[in-house]
mmCIF file of N, CA and C in Angstrom:
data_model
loop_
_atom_site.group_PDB
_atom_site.id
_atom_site.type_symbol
_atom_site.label_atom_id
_atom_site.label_comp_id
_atom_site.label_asym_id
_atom_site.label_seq_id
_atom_site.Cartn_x
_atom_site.Cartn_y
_atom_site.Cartn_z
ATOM 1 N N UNK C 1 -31.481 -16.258 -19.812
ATOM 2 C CA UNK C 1 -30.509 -15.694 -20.733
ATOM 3 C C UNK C 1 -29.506 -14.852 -19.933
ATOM 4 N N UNK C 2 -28.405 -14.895 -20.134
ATOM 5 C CA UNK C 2 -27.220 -14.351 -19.533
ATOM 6 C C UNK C 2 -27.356 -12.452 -20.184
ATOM 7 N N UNK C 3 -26.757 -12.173 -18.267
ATOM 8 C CA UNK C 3 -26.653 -10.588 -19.153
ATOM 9 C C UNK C 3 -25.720 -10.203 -20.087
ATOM 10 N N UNK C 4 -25.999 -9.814 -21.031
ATOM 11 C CA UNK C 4 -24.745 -9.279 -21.976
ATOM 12 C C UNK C 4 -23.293 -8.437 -21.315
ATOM 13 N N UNK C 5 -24.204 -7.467 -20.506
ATOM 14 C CA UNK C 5 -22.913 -6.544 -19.635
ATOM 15 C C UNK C 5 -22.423 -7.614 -18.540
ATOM 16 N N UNK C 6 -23.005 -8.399 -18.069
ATOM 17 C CA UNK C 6 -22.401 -9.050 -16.625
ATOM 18 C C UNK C 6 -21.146 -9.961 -17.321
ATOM 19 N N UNK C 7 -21.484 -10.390 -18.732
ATOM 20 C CA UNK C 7 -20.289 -11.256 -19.581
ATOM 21 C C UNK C 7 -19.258 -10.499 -19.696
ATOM 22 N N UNK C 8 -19.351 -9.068 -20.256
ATOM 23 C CA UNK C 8 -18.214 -8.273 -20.579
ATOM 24 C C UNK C 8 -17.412 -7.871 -19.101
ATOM 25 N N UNK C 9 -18.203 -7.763 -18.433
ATOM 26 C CA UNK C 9 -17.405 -7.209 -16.663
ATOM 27 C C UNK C 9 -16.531 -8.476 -16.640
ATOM 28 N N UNK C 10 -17.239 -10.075 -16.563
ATOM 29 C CA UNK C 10 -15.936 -10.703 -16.085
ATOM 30 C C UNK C 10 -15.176 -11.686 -17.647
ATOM 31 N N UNK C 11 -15.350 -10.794 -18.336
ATOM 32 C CA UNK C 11 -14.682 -11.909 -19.607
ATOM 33 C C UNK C 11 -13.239 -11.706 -19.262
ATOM 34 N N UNK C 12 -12.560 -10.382 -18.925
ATOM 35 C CA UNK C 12 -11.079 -10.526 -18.359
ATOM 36 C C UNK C 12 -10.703 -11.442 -17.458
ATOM 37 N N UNK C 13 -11.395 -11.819 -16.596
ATOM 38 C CA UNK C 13 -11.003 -12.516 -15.004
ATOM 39 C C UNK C 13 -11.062 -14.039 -15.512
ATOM 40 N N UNK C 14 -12.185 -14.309 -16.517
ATOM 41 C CA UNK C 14 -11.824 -16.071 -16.499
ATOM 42 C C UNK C 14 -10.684 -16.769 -17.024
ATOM 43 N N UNK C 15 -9.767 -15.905 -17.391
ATOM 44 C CA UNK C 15 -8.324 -16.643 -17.612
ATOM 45 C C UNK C 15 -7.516 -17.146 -16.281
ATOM 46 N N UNK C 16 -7.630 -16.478 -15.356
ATOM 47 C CA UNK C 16 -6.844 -16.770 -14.263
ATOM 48 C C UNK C 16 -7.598 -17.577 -13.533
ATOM 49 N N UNK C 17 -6.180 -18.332 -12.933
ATOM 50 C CA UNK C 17 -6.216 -19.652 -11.906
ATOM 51 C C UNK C 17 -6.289 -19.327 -10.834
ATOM 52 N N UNK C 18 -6.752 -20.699 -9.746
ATOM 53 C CA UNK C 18 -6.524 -20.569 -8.512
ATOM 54 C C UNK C 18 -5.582 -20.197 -7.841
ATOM 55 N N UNK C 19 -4.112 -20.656 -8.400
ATOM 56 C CA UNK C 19 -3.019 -20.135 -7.665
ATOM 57 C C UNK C 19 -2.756 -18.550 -7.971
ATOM 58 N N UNK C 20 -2.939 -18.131 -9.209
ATOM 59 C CA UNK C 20 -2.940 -16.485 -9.440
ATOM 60 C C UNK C 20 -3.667 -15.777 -8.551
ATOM 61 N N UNK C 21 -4.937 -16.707 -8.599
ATOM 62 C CA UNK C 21 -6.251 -15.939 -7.581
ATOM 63 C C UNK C 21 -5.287 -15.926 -6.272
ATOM 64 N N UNK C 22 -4.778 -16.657 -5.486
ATOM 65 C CA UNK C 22 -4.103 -16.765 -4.076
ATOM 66 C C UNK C 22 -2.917 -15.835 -4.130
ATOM 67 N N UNK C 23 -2.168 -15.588 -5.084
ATOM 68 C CA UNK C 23 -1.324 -14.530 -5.073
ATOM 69 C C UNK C 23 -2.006 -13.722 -5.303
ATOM 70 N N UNK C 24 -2.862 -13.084 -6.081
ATOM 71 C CA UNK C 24 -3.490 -12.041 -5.668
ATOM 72 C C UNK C 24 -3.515 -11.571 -4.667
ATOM 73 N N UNK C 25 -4.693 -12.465 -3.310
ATOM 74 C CA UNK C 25 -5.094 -12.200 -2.645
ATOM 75 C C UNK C 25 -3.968 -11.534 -1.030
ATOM 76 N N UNK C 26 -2.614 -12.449 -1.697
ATOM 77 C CA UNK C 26 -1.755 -12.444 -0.855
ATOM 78 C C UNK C 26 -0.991 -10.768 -0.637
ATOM 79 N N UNK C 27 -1.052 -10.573 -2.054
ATOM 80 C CA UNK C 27 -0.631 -8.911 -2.396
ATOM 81 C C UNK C 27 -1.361 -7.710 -2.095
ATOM 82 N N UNK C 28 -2.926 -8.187 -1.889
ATOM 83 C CA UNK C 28 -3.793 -7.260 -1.640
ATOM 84 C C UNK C 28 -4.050 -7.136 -0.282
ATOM 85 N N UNK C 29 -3.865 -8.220 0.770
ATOM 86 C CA UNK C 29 -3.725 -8.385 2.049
ATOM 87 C C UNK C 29 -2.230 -7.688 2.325
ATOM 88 N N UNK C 30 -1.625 -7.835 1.804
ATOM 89 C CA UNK C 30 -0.208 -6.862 2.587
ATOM 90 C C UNK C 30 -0.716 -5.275 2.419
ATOM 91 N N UNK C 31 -0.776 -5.043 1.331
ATOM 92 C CA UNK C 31 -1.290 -3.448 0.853
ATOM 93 C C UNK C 31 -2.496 -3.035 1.304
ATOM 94 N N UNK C 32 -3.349 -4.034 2.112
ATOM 95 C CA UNK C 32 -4.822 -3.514 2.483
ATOM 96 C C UNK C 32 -4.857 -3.706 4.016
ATOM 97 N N UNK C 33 -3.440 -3.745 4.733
ATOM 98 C CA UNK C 33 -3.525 -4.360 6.388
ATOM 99 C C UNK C 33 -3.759 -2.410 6.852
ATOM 100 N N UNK C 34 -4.536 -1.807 8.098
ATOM 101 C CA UNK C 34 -4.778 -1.263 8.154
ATOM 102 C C UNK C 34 -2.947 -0.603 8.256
ATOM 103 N N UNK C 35 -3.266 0.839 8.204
ATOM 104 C CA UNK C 35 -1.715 1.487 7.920
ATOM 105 C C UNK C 35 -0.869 1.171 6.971
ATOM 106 N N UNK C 36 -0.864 -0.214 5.988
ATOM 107 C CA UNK C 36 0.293 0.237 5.413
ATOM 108 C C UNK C 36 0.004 0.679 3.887
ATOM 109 N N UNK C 37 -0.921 1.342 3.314
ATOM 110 C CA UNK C 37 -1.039 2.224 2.425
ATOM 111 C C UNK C 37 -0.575 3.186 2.596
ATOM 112 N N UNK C 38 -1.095 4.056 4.184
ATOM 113 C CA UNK C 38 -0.600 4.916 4.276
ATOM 114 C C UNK C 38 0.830 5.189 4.553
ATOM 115 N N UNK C 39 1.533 4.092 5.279
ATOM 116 C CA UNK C 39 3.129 4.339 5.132
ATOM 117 C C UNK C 39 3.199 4.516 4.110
ATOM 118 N N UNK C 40 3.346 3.308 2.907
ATOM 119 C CA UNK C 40 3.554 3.803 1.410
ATOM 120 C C UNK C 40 3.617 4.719 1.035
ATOM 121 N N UNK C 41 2.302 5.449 0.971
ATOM 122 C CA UNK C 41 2.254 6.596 0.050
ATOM 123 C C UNK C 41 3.153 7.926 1.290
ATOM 124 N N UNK C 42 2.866 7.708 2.511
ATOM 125 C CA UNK C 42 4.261 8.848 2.982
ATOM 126 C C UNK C 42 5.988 8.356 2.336
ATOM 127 N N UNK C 43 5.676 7.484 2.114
ATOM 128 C CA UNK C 43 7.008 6.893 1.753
ATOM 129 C C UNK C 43 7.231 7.793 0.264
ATOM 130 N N UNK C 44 6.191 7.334 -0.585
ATOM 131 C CA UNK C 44 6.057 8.022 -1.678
ATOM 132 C C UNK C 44 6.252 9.448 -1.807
ATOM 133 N N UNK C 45 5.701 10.115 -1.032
ATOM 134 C CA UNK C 45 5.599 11.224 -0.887
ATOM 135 C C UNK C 45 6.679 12.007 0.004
ATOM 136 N N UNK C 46 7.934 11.552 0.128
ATOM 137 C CA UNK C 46 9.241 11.489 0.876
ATOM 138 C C UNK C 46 9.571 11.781 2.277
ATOM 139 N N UNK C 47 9.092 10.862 3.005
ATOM 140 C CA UNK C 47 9.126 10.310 4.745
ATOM 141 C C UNK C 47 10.535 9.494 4.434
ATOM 142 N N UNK C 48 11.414 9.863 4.826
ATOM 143 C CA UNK C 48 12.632 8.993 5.394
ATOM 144 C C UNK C 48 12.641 8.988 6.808
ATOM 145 N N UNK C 49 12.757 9.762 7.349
ATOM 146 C CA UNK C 49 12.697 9.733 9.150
ATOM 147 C C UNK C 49 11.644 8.800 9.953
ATOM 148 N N UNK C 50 11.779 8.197 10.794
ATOM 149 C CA UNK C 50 10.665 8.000 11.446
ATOM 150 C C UNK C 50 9.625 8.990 11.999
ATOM 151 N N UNK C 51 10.178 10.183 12.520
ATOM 152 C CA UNK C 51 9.626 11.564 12.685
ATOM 153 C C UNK C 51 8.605 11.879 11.728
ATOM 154 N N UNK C 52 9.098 11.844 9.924
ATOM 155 C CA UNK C 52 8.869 12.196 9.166
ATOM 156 C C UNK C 52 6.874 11.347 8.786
ATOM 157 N N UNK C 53 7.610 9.959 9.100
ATOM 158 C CA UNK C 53 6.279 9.577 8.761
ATOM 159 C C UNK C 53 5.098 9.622 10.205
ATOM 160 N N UNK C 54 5.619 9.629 11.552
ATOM 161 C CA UNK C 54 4.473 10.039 12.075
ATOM 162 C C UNK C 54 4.031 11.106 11.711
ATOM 163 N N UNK C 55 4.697 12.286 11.156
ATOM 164 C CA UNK C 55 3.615 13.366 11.067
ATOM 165 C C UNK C 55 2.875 13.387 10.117
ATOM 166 N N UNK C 56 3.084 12.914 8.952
ATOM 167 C CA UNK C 56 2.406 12.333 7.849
ATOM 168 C C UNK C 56 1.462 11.927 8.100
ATOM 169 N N UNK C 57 1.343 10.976 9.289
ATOM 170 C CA UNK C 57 0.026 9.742 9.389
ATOM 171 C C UNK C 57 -0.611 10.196 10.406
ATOM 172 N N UNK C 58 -1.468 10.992 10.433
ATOM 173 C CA UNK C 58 -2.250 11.321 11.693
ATOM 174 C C UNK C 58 -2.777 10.019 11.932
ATOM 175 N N UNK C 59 -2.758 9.419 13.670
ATOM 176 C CA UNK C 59 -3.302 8.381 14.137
ATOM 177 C C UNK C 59 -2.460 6.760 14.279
ATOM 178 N N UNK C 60 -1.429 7.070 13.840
ATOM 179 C CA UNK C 60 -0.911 6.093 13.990
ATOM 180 C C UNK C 60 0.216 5.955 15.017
ATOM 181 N N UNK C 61 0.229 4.918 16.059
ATOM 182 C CA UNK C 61 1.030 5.087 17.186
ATOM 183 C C UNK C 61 2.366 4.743 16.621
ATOM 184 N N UNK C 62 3.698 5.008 17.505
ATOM 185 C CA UNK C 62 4.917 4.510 17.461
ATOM 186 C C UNK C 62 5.044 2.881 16.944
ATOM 187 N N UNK C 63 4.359 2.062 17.800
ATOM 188 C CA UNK C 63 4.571 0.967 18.165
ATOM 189 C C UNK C 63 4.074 0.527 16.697
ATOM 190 N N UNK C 64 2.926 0.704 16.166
ATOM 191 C CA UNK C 64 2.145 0.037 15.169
ATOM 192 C C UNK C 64 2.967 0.718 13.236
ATOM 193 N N UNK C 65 3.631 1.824 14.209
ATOM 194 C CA UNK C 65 4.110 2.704 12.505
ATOM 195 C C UNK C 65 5.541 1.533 12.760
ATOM 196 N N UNK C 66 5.979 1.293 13.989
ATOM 197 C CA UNK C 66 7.509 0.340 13.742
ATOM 198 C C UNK C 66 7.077 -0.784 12.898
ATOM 199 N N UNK C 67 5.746 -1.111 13.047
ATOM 200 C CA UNK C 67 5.833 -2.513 13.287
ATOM 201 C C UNK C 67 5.580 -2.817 11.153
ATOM 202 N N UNK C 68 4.742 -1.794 10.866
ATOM 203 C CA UNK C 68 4.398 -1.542 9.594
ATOM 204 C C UNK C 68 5.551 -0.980 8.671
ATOM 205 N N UNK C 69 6.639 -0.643 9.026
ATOM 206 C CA UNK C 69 7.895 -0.380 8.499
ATOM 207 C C UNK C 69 8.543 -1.695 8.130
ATOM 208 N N UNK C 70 8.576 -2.712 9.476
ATOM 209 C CA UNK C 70 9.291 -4.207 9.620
ATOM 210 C C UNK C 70 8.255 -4.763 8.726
ATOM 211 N N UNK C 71 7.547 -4.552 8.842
ATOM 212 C CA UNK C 71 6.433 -5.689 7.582
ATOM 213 C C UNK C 71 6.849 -5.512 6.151
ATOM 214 N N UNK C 72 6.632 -4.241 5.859
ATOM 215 C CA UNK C 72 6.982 -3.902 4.256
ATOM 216 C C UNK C 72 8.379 -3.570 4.223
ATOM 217 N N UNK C 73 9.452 -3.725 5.063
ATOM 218 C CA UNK C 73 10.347 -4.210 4.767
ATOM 219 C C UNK C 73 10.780 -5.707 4.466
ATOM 220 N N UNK C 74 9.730 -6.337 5.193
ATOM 221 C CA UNK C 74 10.238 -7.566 4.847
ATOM 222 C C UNK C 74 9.401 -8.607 3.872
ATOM 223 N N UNK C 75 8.460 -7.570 3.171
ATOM 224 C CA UNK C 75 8.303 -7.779 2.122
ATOM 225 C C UNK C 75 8.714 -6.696 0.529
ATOM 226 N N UNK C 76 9.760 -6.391 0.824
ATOM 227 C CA UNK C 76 10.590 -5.851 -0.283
ATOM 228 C C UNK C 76 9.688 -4.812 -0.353
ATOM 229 N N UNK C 77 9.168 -3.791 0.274
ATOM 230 C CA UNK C 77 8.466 -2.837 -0.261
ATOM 231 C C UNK C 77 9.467 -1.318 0.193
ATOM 232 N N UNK C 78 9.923 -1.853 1.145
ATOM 233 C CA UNK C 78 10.204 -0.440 1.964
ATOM 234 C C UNK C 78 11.967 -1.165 2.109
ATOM 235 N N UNK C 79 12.785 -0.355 1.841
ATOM 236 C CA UNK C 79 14.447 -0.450 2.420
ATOM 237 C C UNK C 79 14.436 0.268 3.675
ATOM 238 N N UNK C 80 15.077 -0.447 4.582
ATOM 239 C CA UNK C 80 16.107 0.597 5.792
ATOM 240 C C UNK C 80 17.040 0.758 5.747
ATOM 241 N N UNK C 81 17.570 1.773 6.107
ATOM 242 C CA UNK C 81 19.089 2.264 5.722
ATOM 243 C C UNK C 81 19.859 2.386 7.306
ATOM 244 N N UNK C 82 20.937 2.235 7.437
ATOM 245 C CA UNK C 82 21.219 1.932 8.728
ATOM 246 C C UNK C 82 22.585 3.216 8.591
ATOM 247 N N UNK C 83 22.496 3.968 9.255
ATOM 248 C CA UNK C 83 24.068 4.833 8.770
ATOM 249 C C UNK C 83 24.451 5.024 9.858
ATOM 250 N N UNK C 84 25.697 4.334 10.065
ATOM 251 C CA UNK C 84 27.033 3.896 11.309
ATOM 252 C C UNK C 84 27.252 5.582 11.821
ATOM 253 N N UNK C 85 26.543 6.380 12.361
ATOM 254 C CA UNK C 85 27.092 7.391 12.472
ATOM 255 C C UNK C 85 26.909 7.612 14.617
ATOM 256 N N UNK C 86 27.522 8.538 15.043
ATOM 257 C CA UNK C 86 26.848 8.572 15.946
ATOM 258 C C UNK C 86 26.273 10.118 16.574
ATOM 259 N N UNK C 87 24.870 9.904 16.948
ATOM 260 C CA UNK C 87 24.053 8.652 17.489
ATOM 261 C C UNK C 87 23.574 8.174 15.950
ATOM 262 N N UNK C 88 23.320 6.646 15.545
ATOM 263 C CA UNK C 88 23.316 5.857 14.250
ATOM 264 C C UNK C 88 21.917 6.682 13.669
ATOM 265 N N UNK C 89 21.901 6.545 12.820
ATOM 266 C CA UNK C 89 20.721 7.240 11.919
ATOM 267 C C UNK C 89 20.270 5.823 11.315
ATOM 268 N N UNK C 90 18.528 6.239 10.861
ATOM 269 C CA UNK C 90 18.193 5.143 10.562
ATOM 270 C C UNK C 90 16.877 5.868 9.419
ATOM 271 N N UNK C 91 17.151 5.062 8.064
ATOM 272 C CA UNK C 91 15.816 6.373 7.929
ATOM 273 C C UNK C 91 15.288 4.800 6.926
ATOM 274 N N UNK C 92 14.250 5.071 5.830
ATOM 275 C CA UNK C 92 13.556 4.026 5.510
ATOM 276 C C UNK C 92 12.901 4.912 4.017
ATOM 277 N N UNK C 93 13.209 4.334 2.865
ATOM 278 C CA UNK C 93 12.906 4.801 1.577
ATOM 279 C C UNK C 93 12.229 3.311 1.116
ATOM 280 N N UNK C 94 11.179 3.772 -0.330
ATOM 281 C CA UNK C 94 10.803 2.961 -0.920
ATOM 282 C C UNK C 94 11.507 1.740 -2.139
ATOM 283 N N UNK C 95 11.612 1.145 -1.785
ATOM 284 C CA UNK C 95 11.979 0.317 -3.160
ATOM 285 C C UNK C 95 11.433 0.302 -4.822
ATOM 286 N N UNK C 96 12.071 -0.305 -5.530
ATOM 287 C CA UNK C 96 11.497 0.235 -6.686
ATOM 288 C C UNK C 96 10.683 -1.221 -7.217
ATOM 289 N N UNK C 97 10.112 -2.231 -5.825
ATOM 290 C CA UNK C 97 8.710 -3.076 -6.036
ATOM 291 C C UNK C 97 7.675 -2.130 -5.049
ATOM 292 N N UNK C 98 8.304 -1.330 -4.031
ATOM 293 C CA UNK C 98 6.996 -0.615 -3.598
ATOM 294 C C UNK C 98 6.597 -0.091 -4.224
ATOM 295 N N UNK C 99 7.513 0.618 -5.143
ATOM 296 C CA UNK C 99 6.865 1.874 -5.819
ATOM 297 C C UNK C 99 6.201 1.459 -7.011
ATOM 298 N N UNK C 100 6.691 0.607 -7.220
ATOM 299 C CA UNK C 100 5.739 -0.541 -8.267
ATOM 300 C C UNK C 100 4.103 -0.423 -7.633
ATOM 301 N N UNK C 101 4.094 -1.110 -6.917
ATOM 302 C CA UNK C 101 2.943 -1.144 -5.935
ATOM 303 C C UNK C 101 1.887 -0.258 -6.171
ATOM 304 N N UNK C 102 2.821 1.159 -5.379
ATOM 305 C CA UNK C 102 1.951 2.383 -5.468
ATOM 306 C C UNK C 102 1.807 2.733 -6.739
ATOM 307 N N UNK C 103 2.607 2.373 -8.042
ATOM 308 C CA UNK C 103 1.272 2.778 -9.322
ATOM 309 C C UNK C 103 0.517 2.554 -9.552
ATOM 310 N N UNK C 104 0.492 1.036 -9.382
ATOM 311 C CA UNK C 104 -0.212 0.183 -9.757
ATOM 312 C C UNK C 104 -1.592 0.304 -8.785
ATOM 313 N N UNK C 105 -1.680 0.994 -7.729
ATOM 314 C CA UNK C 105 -2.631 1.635 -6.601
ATOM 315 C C UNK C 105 -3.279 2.654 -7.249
ATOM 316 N N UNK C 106 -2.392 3.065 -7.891
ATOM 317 C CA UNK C 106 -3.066 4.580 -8.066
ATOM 318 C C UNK C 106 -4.618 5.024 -8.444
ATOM 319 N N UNK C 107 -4.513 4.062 -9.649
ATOM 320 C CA UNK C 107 -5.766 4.274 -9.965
ATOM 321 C C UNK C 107 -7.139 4.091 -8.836
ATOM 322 N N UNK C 108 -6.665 3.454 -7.625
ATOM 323 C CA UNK C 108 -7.575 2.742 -6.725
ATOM 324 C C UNK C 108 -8.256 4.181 -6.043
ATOM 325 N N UNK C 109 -6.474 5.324 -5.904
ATOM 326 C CA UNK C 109 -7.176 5.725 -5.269
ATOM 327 C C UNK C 109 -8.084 7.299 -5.976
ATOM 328 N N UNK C 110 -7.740 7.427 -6.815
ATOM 329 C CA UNK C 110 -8.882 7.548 -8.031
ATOM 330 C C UNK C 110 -10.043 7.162 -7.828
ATOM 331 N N UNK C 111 -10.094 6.148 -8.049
ATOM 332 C CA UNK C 111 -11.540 5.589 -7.894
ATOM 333 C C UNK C 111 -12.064 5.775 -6.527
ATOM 334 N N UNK C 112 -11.643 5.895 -5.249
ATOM 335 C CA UNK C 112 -11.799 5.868 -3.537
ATOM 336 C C UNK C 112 -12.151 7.094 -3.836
ATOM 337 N N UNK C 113 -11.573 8.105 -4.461
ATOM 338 C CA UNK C 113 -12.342 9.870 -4.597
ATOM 339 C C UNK C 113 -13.401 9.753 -4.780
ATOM 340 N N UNK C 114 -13.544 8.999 -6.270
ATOM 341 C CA UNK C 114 -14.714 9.348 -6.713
ATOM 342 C C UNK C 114 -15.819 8.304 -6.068
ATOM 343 N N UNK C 115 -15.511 7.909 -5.202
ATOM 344 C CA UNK C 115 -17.044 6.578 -4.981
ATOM 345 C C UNK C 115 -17.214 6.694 -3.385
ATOM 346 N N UNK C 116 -16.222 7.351 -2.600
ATOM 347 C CA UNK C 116 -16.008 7.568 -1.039
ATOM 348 C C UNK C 116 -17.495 8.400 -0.965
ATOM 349 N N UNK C 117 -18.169 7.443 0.370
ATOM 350 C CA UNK C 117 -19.738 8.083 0.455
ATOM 351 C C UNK C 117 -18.980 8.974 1.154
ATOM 352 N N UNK C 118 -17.937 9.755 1.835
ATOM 353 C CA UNK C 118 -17.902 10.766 2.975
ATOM 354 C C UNK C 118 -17.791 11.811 1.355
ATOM 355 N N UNK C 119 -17.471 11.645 0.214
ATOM 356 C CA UNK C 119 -16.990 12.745 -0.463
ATOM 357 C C UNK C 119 -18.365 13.002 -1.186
ATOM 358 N N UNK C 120 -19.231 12.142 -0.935
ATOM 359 C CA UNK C 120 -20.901 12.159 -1.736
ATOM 360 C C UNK C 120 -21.309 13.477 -1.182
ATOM 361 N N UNK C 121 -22.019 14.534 -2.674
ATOM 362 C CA UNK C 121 -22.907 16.157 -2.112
ATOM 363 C C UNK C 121 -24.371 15.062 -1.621
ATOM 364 N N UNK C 122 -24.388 16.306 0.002
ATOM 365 C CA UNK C 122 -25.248 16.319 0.307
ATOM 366 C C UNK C 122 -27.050 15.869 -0.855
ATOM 367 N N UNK C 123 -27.563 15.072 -0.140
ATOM 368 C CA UNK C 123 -29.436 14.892 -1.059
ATOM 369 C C UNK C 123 -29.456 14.104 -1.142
#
C-alpha cells in the first residue's frame, strides 16, 4: 500500500515533463556553480565595483570572481556597465531576471538556516 504522505510530497511534481525537468536542471546548475550565489546576492545587496564584490565574498580570487561576473552576464543575470570615462569605469548591477532569481532563492535560503548542520545546538 502506498504511503499516503509520500503521495502528497510528490502529487505537485507529476505534471511536469522531461523537457521542464532539463530546464530546470539547467537553471539550478547556473545558480548552484560554486560562487555564483554568492555574487548574486552581493549584487543584491549593492556590489557595483569589482572592489565592492571582493570584499563581500570572502574567498574568492580575482580570476574566478571575473570569470563568475562573465557567466551571469551572459546569462542575463548580471548587466555590465561600461562608462567611457577616463581611466573607463566598469561596474556590474543586477538585472531584473537576476533579481527574479534571487526571490525566487529566497526561500532556499530560509530553509539552508534552518536545516545547515553547522547551525545545529550542540547534543
Amino acid at each position: 500500500m502506498a504511503d499516503p504522505d509520500t503521495h502528497d510530497q510528490t502529487a505537485d511534481f507529476e505534471h511536469i515533463d522531461d523537457e521542464v525537468c532539463r530546464s530546470f536542471q539547467r537553471s539550478i546548475e547556473i545558480a548552484g556553480r560554486k560562487w555564483s550565489a554568492a555574487v548574486l546576492m552581493a549584487s543584491m545587496r549593492g556590489a557595483r565595483r569589482f572592489v565592492e564584490y571582493r570584499s563581500r565574498i570572502t574567498g574568492i580570487s580575482n580570476q574566478l570572481l571575473s570569470q563568475r561576473l562573465g557567466e551571469l552576464e551572459g546569462h542575463g543575470l548580471i548587466e555590465r556597465v561600461v562608462v567611457p570615462s577616463t581611466p573607463v569605469q566598469i561596474s556590474y548591477r543586477p538585472t531584473d531576471k537576476g533579481a527574479s532569481l534571487m526571490r525566487v532563492l529566497h526561500p532556499l535560503v530560509e530553509w539552508s538556516v534552518d536545516n545547515d548542520p553547522l547551525n545545529a545546538p550542540p547534543g
